[in-house]
């Protein structure tokens, strides 16, 4: 299926100051236009999919901002307004006294055919969460979901900012036969969600931007009543959602559990472990990577459990090709390098580097002076990278790795080697640097280092319940 896009761009251009509108018409890049920004005392600029362009030489005045405000709808409690019968959104920035000093005029587009990449999932009756960063197309896809499902089901949209169905009392045709409930204040979204279920007998509830604990609790209530739920939330991956204390309940929530000695021995873990607290609210999570690529987590329950055990369940990656066909493939999951360099690893390690080749290390939670000291002692060239994209390897501690923060998840997605240190000591850092550079002259049999490592290993085994005592050599 080919994509068909409608944007009512003329309605947005007409509310902008004349010089800004003329500049946009002269640029004639409406198909790439994302938003127009007017900030008091700064030149007006347009943001396109590939770049940003300054539209005017002079600074935006208060009269320019007032000109726009007078030609659009009223601002709600979330500082958002719209243009009646369109999907455009105007967001305000206010000063301390409540006066509007900045506007973000975002182009709203109805894209018909955008959910062909996940049509089978949407029509399966399962509750689906669309996950993605701002501007990636979550609301556009959600609007199309409402239109498609409304052809054969009772669909009610809880439209907090009138972004799904457009501004005004008459919804935009892009939502089809779906009914739309407006929300008087953003803080009341959870109440309107429950009201929609109790009063209007929907088979499907559509919710945009679930962002508070009350909304997450309302979503769980709706799902438990047997209503299909389709919603969106900010975040790039399932890992992000699990680390978000406000929204992690959408995927079951996370709690710390203390195991018995016998169970800890059986699992081969420490006595305190992380486990899922309850069944997930959503059956499927769709990670929107860009307009034509999504990663589908078809079994959220299993995916969350695997992540909490330190493993990753590969997602199904779907790509819409230019021809309109959908290409499906399995996500490639690269495992981290193991903690102990002397253990056998089933995965390939970083190729041995030449001693004159600089290693760019991204240290996460490590003492940077000790890393530099370890490099000086071994005589190897390293540089500490401030950005993950500039790094050749990531060094972190076991305590940080178990929490799986976003930076470590990103490193593994990039295929970056992750070295997990037991402790924040120079000796540990020297060991891994020596491994990377293939140094055989490192004194690994140093008596003090060996004794410390043996003692730490014994402590960990006792803490895990594996032994009550350990005989040291």
Short mmCIF file of C-alpha atoms in Angstrom, two decimals:
data_model
loop_
_atom_site.label_atom_id
_atom_site.label_comp_id
_atom_site.label_asym_id
_atom_site.label_seq_id
_atom_site.Cartn_x
_atom_site.Cartn_y
_atom_site.Cartn_z
CA UNK A 1 0.00 0.00 0.00
CA UNK A 2 1.34 3.44 -0.90
CA UNK A 3 1.23 6.32 1.57
CA UNK A 4 -1.21 9.16 1.02
CA UNK A 5 -0.49 12.37 2.95
CA UNK A 6 -2.78 15.33 3.66
CA UNK A 7 -1.57 18.27 5.72
CA UNK A 8 -3.87 21.33 5.22
CA UNK A 9 -0.69 23.39 5.11
CA UNK A 10 -2.45 26.51 3.83
CA UNK A 11 -4.45 26.74 7.06
CA UNK A 12 -1.21 26.98 9.05
CA UNK A 13 0.46 29.43 6.68
CA UNK A 14 -2.52 31.79 6.92
CA UNK A 15 -2.14 32.32 10.69
CA UNK A 16 1.57 33.25 10.44
CA UNK A 17 2.85 36.82 10.01
CA UNK A 18 2.93 37.90 6.35
CA UNK A 19 6.73 37.99 6.00
CA UNK A 20 7.05 34.53 7.56
CA UNK A 21 4.36 33.12 5.27
CA UNK A 22 6.02 34.68 2.20
CA UNK A 23 9.40 33.20 3.18
CA UNK A 24 7.87 29.73 3.53
CA UNK A 25 6.17 29.98 0.15
CA UNK A 26 9.44 31.13 -1.41
CA UNK A 27 11.32 28.16 0.08
CA UNK A 28 8.57 25.84 -1.23
CA UNK A 29 9.57 22.86 0.92
CA UNK A 30 6.22 22.19 2.52
CA UNK A 31 6.51 18.42 2.18
CA UNK A 32 9.60 18.48 4.45
CA UNK A 33 8.36 21.13 6.90
CA UNK A 34 8.11 19.97 10.52
CA UNK A 35 7.52 23.17 12.47
CA UNK A 36 7.91 26.95 12.51
CA UNK A 37 9.43 28.52 15.63
CA UNK A 38 8.80 32.11 16.74
CA UNK A 39 10.73 33.23 19.82
CA UNK A 40 10.59 36.81 21.07
CA UNK A 41 13.77 38.73 20.19
CA UNK A 42 15.09 36.08 17.78
CA UNK A 43 14.72 35.59 14.02
CA UNK A 44 11.95 33.20 12.99
CA UNK A 45 13.13 29.81 11.79
CA UNK A 46 11.67 26.81 10.02
CA UNK A 47 12.64 23.26 10.92
CA UNK A 48 12.68 20.72 8.11
CA UNK A 49 13.39 17.01 8.18
CA UNK A 50 17.00 17.58 7.14
CA UNK A 51 17.93 21.07 8.37
CA UNK A 52 16.83 24.35 9.94
CA UNK A 53 16.40 27.58 7.95
CA UNK A 54 16.20 31.16 9.18
CA UNK A 55 13.13 32.72 7.60
CA UNK A 56 13.51 36.40 8.53
CA UNK A 57 16.37 38.80 9.11
CA UNK A 58 14.58 40.85 11.75
CA UNK A 59 13.76 39.64 15.26
CA UNK A 60 10.31 38.36 16.18
CA UNK A 61 8.30 41.04 18.02
CA UNK A 62 5.48 40.71 20.53
CA UNK A 63 3.11 41.90 17.81
CA UNK A 64 4.14 38.95 15.62
CA UNK A 65 3.35 36.48 18.42
CA UNK A 66 0.05 38.19 19.24
CA UNK A 67 -0.86 38.09 15.53
CA UNK A 68 -0.64 34.29 15.56
CA UNK A 69 -2.37 33.86 18.93
CA UNK A 70 -5.39 35.87 17.79
CA UNK A 71 -5.91 33.59 14.76
CA UNK A 72 -5.83 30.18 16.46
CA UNK A 73 -7.89 28.37 19.11
CA UNK A 74 -7.62 28.81 22.86
CA UNK A 75 -4.64 27.41 24.76
CA UNK A 76 -5.38 24.63 27.22
CA UNK A 77 -3.73 23.72 30.49
CA UNK A 78 -0.89 22.08 28.58
CA UNK A 79 -0.15 25.31 26.64
CA UNK A 80 -1.28 23.76 23.37
CA UNK A 81 -3.75 25.16 20.87
CA UNK A 82 -4.85 24.25 17.36
CA UNK A 83 -6.58 25.43 14.22
CA UNK A 84 -10.14 24.21 13.85
CA UNK A 85 -10.70 21.18 11.60
CA UNK A 86 -6.94 20.71 11.12
CA UNK A 87 -4.26 18.61 12.81
CA UNK A 88 -1.74 21.43 13.31
CA UNK A 89 -0.54 22.07 16.85
CA UNK A 90 0.69 25.38 18.28
CA UNK A 91 2.54 25.18 21.60
CA UNK A 92 3.29 28.25 23.72
CA UNK A 93 6.22 29.30 25.90
CA UNK A 94 5.25 31.75 28.64
CA UNK A 95 7.19 34.06 30.92
CA UNK A 96 6.70 34.22 34.69
CA UNK A 97 3.69 36.47 34.36
CA UNK A 98 2.00 34.05 31.95
CA UNK A 99 2.54 36.11 28.82
CA UNK A 100 3.29 34.16 25.65
CA UNK A 101 6.83 34.89 24.42
CA UNK A 102 7.39 31.91 22.12
CA UNK A 103 5.43 29.67 19.76
CA UNK A 104 6.16 26.32 18.17
CA UNK A 105 3.85 25.83 15.19
CA UNK A 106 3.98 22.12 14.35
CA UNK A 107 2.62 20.75 11.10
CA UNK A 108 0.02 18.02 11.60
CA UNK A 109 -0.32 15.47 8.83
CA UNK A 110 -2.76 12.65 8.20
CA UNK A 111 -0.78 9.83 6.59
CA UNK A 112 -3.05 7.14 5.20
CA UNK A 113 -1.41 3.73 4.92
CA UNK A 114 1.24 4.28 7.60
CA UNK A 115 0.15 1.28 9.71
CA UNK A 116 0.41 -1.30 6.96
CA UNK A 117 3.71 -2.23 8.59
CA UNK A 118 1.86 -3.43 11.74
CA UNK A 119 -1.69 -4.06 10.48
CA UNK A 120 -1.64 -7.72 11.55
CA UNK A 121 -0.74 -6.74 15.12
CA UNK A 122 -3.34 -3.97 15.38
CA UNK A 123 -6.14 -6.21 14.07
CA UNK A 124 -5.19 -9.12 16.32
CA UNK A 125 -7.10 -7.61 19.25
CA UNK A 126 -4.01 -7.35 21.44
CA UNK A 127 -3.19 -4.20 23.39
CA UNK A 128 -0.34 -2.36 21.67
CA UNK A 129 2.04 0.34 22.92
CA UNK A 130 3.77 2.51 20.32
CA UNK A 131 7.12 3.66 21.65
CA UNK A 132 9.34 6.33 20.10
CA UNK A 133 11.13 9.62 20.58
CA UNK A 134 9.32 12.94 19.97
CA UNK A 135 8.65 13.67 16.30
CA UNK A 136 9.11 10.11 15.04
CA UNK A 137 5.45 9.71 14.02
CA UNK A 138 3.71 8.06 16.98
CA UNK A 139 0.58 10.25 16.87
CA UNK A 140 0.35 9.99 13.07
CA UNK A 141 0.40 6.20 13.31
CA UNK A 142 -2.07 6.24 16.22
CA UNK A 143 -4.52 8.36 14.21
CA UNK A 144 -4.41 5.85 11.36
CA UNK A 145 -4.91 2.99 13.85
CA UNK A 146 -8.12 4.67 15.03
CA UNK A 147 -9.41 5.08 11.46
CA UNK A 148 -8.68 1.49 10.43
CA UNK A 149 -10.11 -0.16 13.55
CA UNK A 150 -13.20 2.07 13.51
CA UNK A 151 -14.28 0.44 10.24
CA UNK A 152 -15.35 -2.71 12.10
CA UNK A 153 -15.09 -1.93 15.85
CA UNK A 154 -16.35 0.64 18.34
CA UNK A 155 -13.39 2.96 18.84
CA UNK A 156 -13.18 5.85 21.31
CA UNK A 157 -10.24 8.27 21.28
CA UNK A 158 -9.22 10.03 24.50
CA UNK A 159 -7.80 13.18 22.91
CA UNK A 160 -6.01 15.22 25.58
CA UNK A 161 -4.59 17.99 23.38
CA UNK A 162 -6.87 17.57 20.36
CA UNK A 163 -3.80 16.33 18.52
CA UNK A 164 -5.35 13.10 17.25
CA UNK A 165 -8.69 14.43 16.06
CA UNK A 166 -7.76 18.07 15.48
CA UNK A 167 -8.97 21.27 17.12
CA UNK A 168 -12.66 22.19 17.44
CA UNK A 169 -15.73 20.17 18.29
CA UNK A 170 -15.93 18.41 14.92
CA UNK A 171 -13.07 15.90 14.57
CA UNK A 172 -10.83 15.69 11.53
CA UNK A 173 -11.88 13.16 8.86
CA UNK A 174 -8.55 11.35 9.35
CA UNK A 175 -9.95 9.44 12.35
CA UNK A 176 -12.76 7.94 10.25
CA UNK A 177 -15.76 6.63 12.21
CA UNK A 178 -13.96 6.71 15.58
CA UNK A 179 -15.54 8.80 18.32
CA UNK A 180 -13.45 11.42 20.11
CA UNK A 181 -13.62 12.47 23.78
CA UNK A 182 -11.90 15.74 24.60
CA UNK A 183 -10.12 16.28 27.93
CA UNK A 184 -10.78 19.57 29.77
CA UNK A 185 -7.39 19.51 31.56
CA UNK A 186 -4.34 17.28 30.97
CA UNK A 187 -4.39 16.25 34.64
CA UNK A 188 -7.83 14.70 34.08
CA UNK A 189 -6.82 12.38 31.24
CA UNK A 190 -6.89 9.30 33.48
CA UNK A 191 -10.45 10.12 34.61
CA UNK A 192 -11.66 10.56 31.03
CA UNK A 193 -10.05 7.22 30.13
CA UNK A 194 -12.14 5.44 32.77
CA UNK A 195 -15.24 7.46 31.80
CA UNK A 196 -14.87 6.36 28.18
CA UNK A 197 -15.00 2.69 29.20
CA UNK A 198 -17.87 3.06 31.65
CA UNK A 199 -20.15 5.28 29.54
CA UNK A 200 -19.60 4.49 25.87
CA UNK A 201 -19.05 0.71 25.58
CA UNK A 202 -15.91 0.86 23.42
CA UNK A 203 -14.14 -2.17 22.04
CA UNK A 204 -10.97 -0.16 21.51
CA UNK A 205 -9.56 2.81 23.47
CA UNK A 206 -6.96 5.05 21.80
CA UNK A 207 -4.69 7.12 24.07
CA UNK A 208 -1.84 9.45 23.10
CA UNK A 209 1.16 10.16 25.33
CA UNK A 210 0.68 8.14 28.50
CA UNK A 211 2.95 10.06 30.86
CA UNK A 212 1.86 9.85 34.52
CA UNK A 213 1.37 7.14 37.10
CA UNK A 214 -2.38 7.83 37.21
CA UNK A 215 -2.63 7.36 33.44
CA UNK A 216 -0.57 4.17 33.65
CA UNK A 217 -2.90 2.87 36.38
CA UNK A 218 -5.96 3.81 34.31
CA UNK A 219 -4.49 2.01 31.31
CA UNK A 220 -4.07 -1.15 33.41
CA UNK A 221 -7.68 -0.89 34.60
CA UNK A 222 -8.92 -0.59 31.01
CA UNK A 223 -6.86 -3.55 29.81
CA UNK A 224 -8.13 -5.71 32.68
CA UNK A 225 -11.73 -4.96 31.65
CA UNK A 226 -11.17 -6.69 28.32
CA UNK A 227 -10.93 -3.57 26.15
CA UNK A 228 -8.21 -3.41 23.50
CA UNK A 229 -5.86 -0.56 24.31
CA UNK A 230 -3.64 1.22 21.78
CA UNK A 231 -1.45 3.99 23.20
CA UNK A 232 1.82 5.84 22.83
CA UNK A 233 4.62 6.80 25.21
CA UNK A 234 7.95 8.57 24.90
CA UNK A 235 11.03 6.33 24.85
CA UNK A 236 13.19 4.62 22.27
CA UNK A 237 13.28 1.02 23.46
CA UNK A 238 11.64 -1.39 25.89
CA UNK A 239 14.72 -0.98 28.09
CA UNK A 240 13.96 2.76 28.37
CA UNK A 241 10.44 2.03 29.50
CA UNK A 242 11.63 -0.43 32.15
CA UNK A 243 14.03 2.17 33.58
CA UNK A 244 11.29 4.84 33.70
CA UNK A 245 9.87 4.72 37.26
CA UNK A 246 6.67 6.47 36.17
CA UNK A 247 5.80 4.21 33.23
CA UNK A 248 7.43 0.87 34.02
CA UNK A 249 4.05 -0.36 35.28
CA UNK A 250 2.93 -0.46 31.63
CA UNK A 251 5.19 -3.49 31.17
CA UNK A 252 4.47 -5.06 34.56
CA UNK A 253 6.66 -3.02 36.88
CA UNK A 254 9.91 -4.14 38.50
CA UNK A 255 10.53 -5.19 42.09
CA UNK A 256 13.47 -6.56 44.09
CA UNK A 257 12.96 -10.11 45.35
CA UNK A 258 15.06 -11.89 47.98
CA UNK A 259 15.54 -15.57 47.12
CA UNK A 260 16.05 -18.42 49.51
CA UNK A 261 19.52 -19.96 49.71
CA UNK A 262 18.31 -23.02 47.80
CA UNK A 263 16.68 -21.00 45.01
CA UNK A 264 19.75 -18.74 44.68
CA UNK A 265 21.95 -21.83 44.30
CA UNK A 266 19.57 -23.33 41.75
CA UNK A 267 19.58 -20.14 39.66
CA UNK A 268 23.27 -19.45 40.18
CA UNK A 269 22.55 -15.83 41.14
CA UNK A 270 22.77 -13.57 44.14
CA UNK A 271 19.98 -13.69 46.70
CA UNK A 272 18.55 -10.30 45.68
CA UNK A 273 17.29 -10.23 42.08
CA UNK A 274 14.96 -8.07 39.99
CA UNK A 275 11.68 -9.60 38.84
CA UNK A 276 8.55 -8.45 37.04
CA UNK A 277 5.87 -7.40 39.51
CA UNK A 278 2.68 -8.04 37.51
CA UNK A 279 1.47 -8.97 34.01
CA UNK A 280 2.17 -6.20 31.46
CA UNK A 281 -0.65 -3.80 30.57
CA UNK A 282 0.31 -4.07 26.89
CA UNK A 283 0.75 -7.37 25.10
CA UNK A 284 2.93 -5.94 22.31
CA UNK A 285 5.43 -3.07 22.22
CA UNK A 286 6.28 -1.49 18.87
CA UNK A 287 9.49 0.55 18.90
CA UNK A 288 9.23 3.14 16.11
CA UNK A 289 12.79 3.72 14.89
CA UNK A 290 11.89 5.96 11.94
CA UNK A 291 9.02 6.52 9.52
CA UNK A 292 9.63 3.23 7.71
CA UNK A 293 11.24 1.01 10.35
CA UNK A 294 9.82 -0.53 13.53
CA UNK A 295 10.99 -3.19 15.97
CA UNK A 296 8.18 -5.40 17.28
CA UNK A 297 8.31 -7.01 20.74
CA UNK A 298 5.50 -9.50 20.23
CA UNK A 299 5.74 -11.06 23.70
CA UNK A 300 6.32 -8.29 26.25
CA UNK A 301 6.11 -10.67 29.19
CA UNK A 302 8.97 -12.84 27.94
CA UNK A 303 11.00 -9.85 26.71
CA UNK A 304 10.89 -8.12 30.11
CA UNK A 305 11.79 -11.31 31.96
CA UNK A 306 14.76 -11.90 29.66
CA UNK A 307 16.06 -8.35 30.14
CA UNK A 308 15.82 -8.68 33.93
CA UNK A 309 17.96 -11.83 33.66
CA UNK A 310 20.61 -9.93 31.73
CA UNK A 311 19.71 -11.32 28.32
CA UNK A 312 17.86 -9.90 25.32
CA UNK A 313 15.00 -11.43 23.34
CA UNK A 314 15.53 -10.43 19.71
CA UNK A 315 12.81 -8.21 18.27
CA UNK A 316 11.28 -8.57 14.83
CA UNK A 317 12.43 -5.65 12.67
CA UNK A 318 10.03 -4.56 9.94
CA UNK A 319 11.05 -2.20 7.14
CA UNK A 320 8.74 -0.61 4.58
CA UNK A 321 10.54 -0.53 1.25
CA UNK A 322 9.95 2.08 -1.45
CA UNK A 323 7.88 -0.41 -3.40
CA UNK A 324 5.48 -0.64 -0.44
CA UNK A 325 6.40 -4.21 0.47
CA UNK A 326 7.24 -5.02 4.10
CA UNK A 327 10.57 -6.70 4.81
CA UNK A 328 10.72 -8.66 8.08
CA UNK A 329 13.92 -9.80 9.78
CA UNK A 330 15.20 -10.82 13.18
CA UNK A 331 17.11 -8.25 15.23
CA UNK A 332 20.79 -9.07 15.60
CA UNK A 333 21.67 -9.17 19.30
CA UNK A 334 25.31 -8.89 20.19
CA UNK A 335 26.26 -10.18 23.60
CA UNK A 336 28.57 -8.25 25.91
CA UNK A 337 32.12 -9.45 26.49
CA UNK A 338 32.35 -11.53 29.66
CA UNK A 339 33.66 -10.16 32.94
CA UNK A 340 36.58 -12.50 33.38
CA UNK A 341 39.21 -12.38 30.63
CA UNK A 342 40.37 -15.86 31.55
CA UNK A 343 36.90 -17.39 31.05
CA UNK A 344 36.02 -18.91 27.72
CA UNK A 345 33.65 -16.67 25.76
CA UNK A 346 31.27 -17.97 23.09
CA UNK A 347 31.49 -14.67 21.22
CA UNK A 348 34.39 -13.05 19.42
CA UNK A 349 36.39 -10.49 21.34
CA UNK A 350 37.76 -7.21 20.13
CA UNK A 351 40.64 -7.91 17.73
CA UNK A 352 44.06 -7.48 19.34
CA UNK A 353 45.20 -3.92 18.75
CA UNK A 354 48.65 -2.69 17.83
CA UNK A 355 50.39 -0.88 20.69
CA UNK A 356 50.57 2.30 18.62
CA UNK A 357 46.84 2.25 17.84
CA UNK A 358 44.86 4.54 20.14
CA UNK A 359 41.91 2.98 21.97
CA UNK A 360 38.95 5.30 22.61
CA UNK A 361 37.26 4.21 25.84
CA UNK A 362 33.87 5.38 27.10
CA UNK A 363 34.07 4.99 30.93
CA UNK A 364 30.68 4.57 32.60
CA UNK A 365 30.89 4.90 36.38
CA UNK A 366 34.67 4.39 36.50
CA UNK A 367 37.49 6.48 37.94
CA UNK A 368 39.01 8.17 34.91
CA UNK A 369 42.36 8.89 36.59
CA UNK A 370 42.79 5.19 37.31
CA UNK A 371 42.13 4.31 33.67
CA UNK A 372 44.78 6.82 32.59
CA UNK A 373 47.14 5.42 35.23
CA UNK A 374 46.58 1.88 33.98
CA UNK A 375 47.35 2.96 30.42
CA UNK A 376 50.53 4.77 31.51
CA UNK A 377 51.76 1.75 33.47
CA UNK A 378 51.22 -0.55 30.47
CA UNK A 379 52.52 2.02 27.99
CA UNK A 380 49.46 1.83 25.73
CA UNK A 381 47.72 4.82 24.07
CA UNK A 382 44.13 5.42 25.14
CA UNK A 383 41.76 8.37 25.00
CA UNK A 384 38.59 8.79 27.05
CA UNK A 385 35.59 9.43 24.82
CA UNK A 386 32.92 11.84 26.01
CA UNK A 387 30.34 10.50 23.53
CA UNK A 388 29.43 6.87 22.94
CA UNK A 389 29.59 7.33 19.17
CA UNK A 390 33.31 8.19 19.43
CA UNK A 391 34.24 5.11 21.49
CA UNK A 392 35.86 1.80 20.50
CA UNK A 393 34.82 0.11 23.76
CA UNK A 394 32.79 0.76 26.90
CA UNK A 395 34.16 0.05 30.38
CA UNK A 396 31.74 -0.17 33.31
CA UNK A 397 31.22 -1.87 36.67
CA UNK A 398 29.13 -4.95 37.30
CA UNK A 399 26.75 -2.99 39.56
CA UNK A 400 25.95 -0.55 36.74
CA UNK A 401 25.68 -3.26 34.10
CA UNK A 402 23.03 -5.16 36.08
CA UNK A 403 20.81 -2.05 36.10
CA UNK A 404 21.07 -1.87 32.29
CA UNK A 405 21.00 1.92 31.88
CA UNK A 406 20.31 3.41 28.46
CA UNK A 407 23.97 4.04 27.60
CA UNK A 408 24.83 0.34 28.01
CA UNK A 409 21.79 -0.74 26.00
CA UNK A 410 22.83 1.70 23.24
CA UNK A 411 26.39 0.33 23.26
CA UNK A 412 25.16 -3.24 22.82
CA UNK A 413 22.82 -2.20 19.99
CA UNK A 414 25.79 -0.58 18.23
CA UNK A 415 27.81 -3.78 18.65
CA UNK A 416 30.32 -1.93 20.84
CA UNK A 417 32.42 -4.23 23.09
CA UNK A 418 31.32 -3.84 26.72
CA UNK A 419 33.91 -4.71 29.39
CA UNK A 420 32.32 -5.32 32.80
CA UNK A 421 34.75 -4.84 35.68
CA UNK A 422 34.25 -6.38 39.09
CA UNK A 423 35.61 -3.35 40.91
CA UNK A 424 36.88 0.14 40.28
CA UNK A 425 40.58 -0.64 40.68
CA UNK A 426 43.57 0.08 38.49
CA UNK A 427 44.53 -3.61 38.51
CA UNK A 428 41.21 -4.58 36.88
CA UNK A 429 41.62 -1.87 34.25
CA UNK A 430 45.17 -3.01 33.49
CA UNK A 431 43.93 -6.57 33.01
CA UNK A 432 41.41 -5.60 30.33
CA UNK A 433 43.73 -3.17 28.58
CA UNK A 434 46.39 -5.88 28.48
CA UNK A 435 43.86 -8.29 26.99
CA UNK A 436 42.84 -5.76 24.31
CA UNK A 437 46.44 -5.01 23.34
CA UNK A 438 47.57 -8.65 23.61
CA UNK A 439 50.24 -7.96 26.23
CA UNK A 440 51.77 -11.18 27.52
CA UNK A 441 54.27 -9.37 29.68
CA UNK A 442 51.59 -8.19 32.12
CA UNK A 443 52.31 -9.75 35.49
CA UNK A 444 48.98 -11.49 35.90
CA UNK A 445 50.44 -13.77 38.54
CA UNK A 446 51.21 -10.85 40.80
CA UNK A 447 50.64 -12.30 44.26
CA UNK A 448 48.72 -9.35 45.70
CA UNK A 449 46.39 -9.03 42.69
CA UNK A 450 45.76 -12.77 42.57
CA UNK A 451 45.02 -12.90 46.31
CA UNK A 452 42.57 -10.01 46.08
CA UNK A 453 40.75 -11.60 43.14
CA UNK A 454 40.50 -14.94 44.96
CA UNK A 455 39.08 -13.24 48.05
CA UNK A 456 36.52 -11.31 46.04
CA UNK A 457 35.45 -14.47 44.20
CA UNK A 458 35.00 -16.26 47.52
CA UNK A 459 32.86 -13.43 48.92
CA UNK A 460 30.61 -13.47 45.84
CA UNK A 461 30.14 -17.23 46.05
CA UNK A 462 29.13 -17.00 49.71
CA UNK A 463 26.76 -14.08 49.02
CA UNK A 464 25.11 -16.08 46.24
CA UNK A 465 24.49 -18.94 48.65
CA UNK A 466 26.70 -21.28 46.66
CA UNK A 467 28.94 -22.07 49.63
CA UNK A 468 29.00 -21.30 53.36
CA UNK A 469 32.79 -21.27 53.34
CA UNK A 470 35.52 -21.19 50.72
CA UNK A 471 39.04 -22.51 51.16
CA UNK A 472 41.57 -20.01 49.76
CA UNK A 473 44.85 -21.34 48.31
#
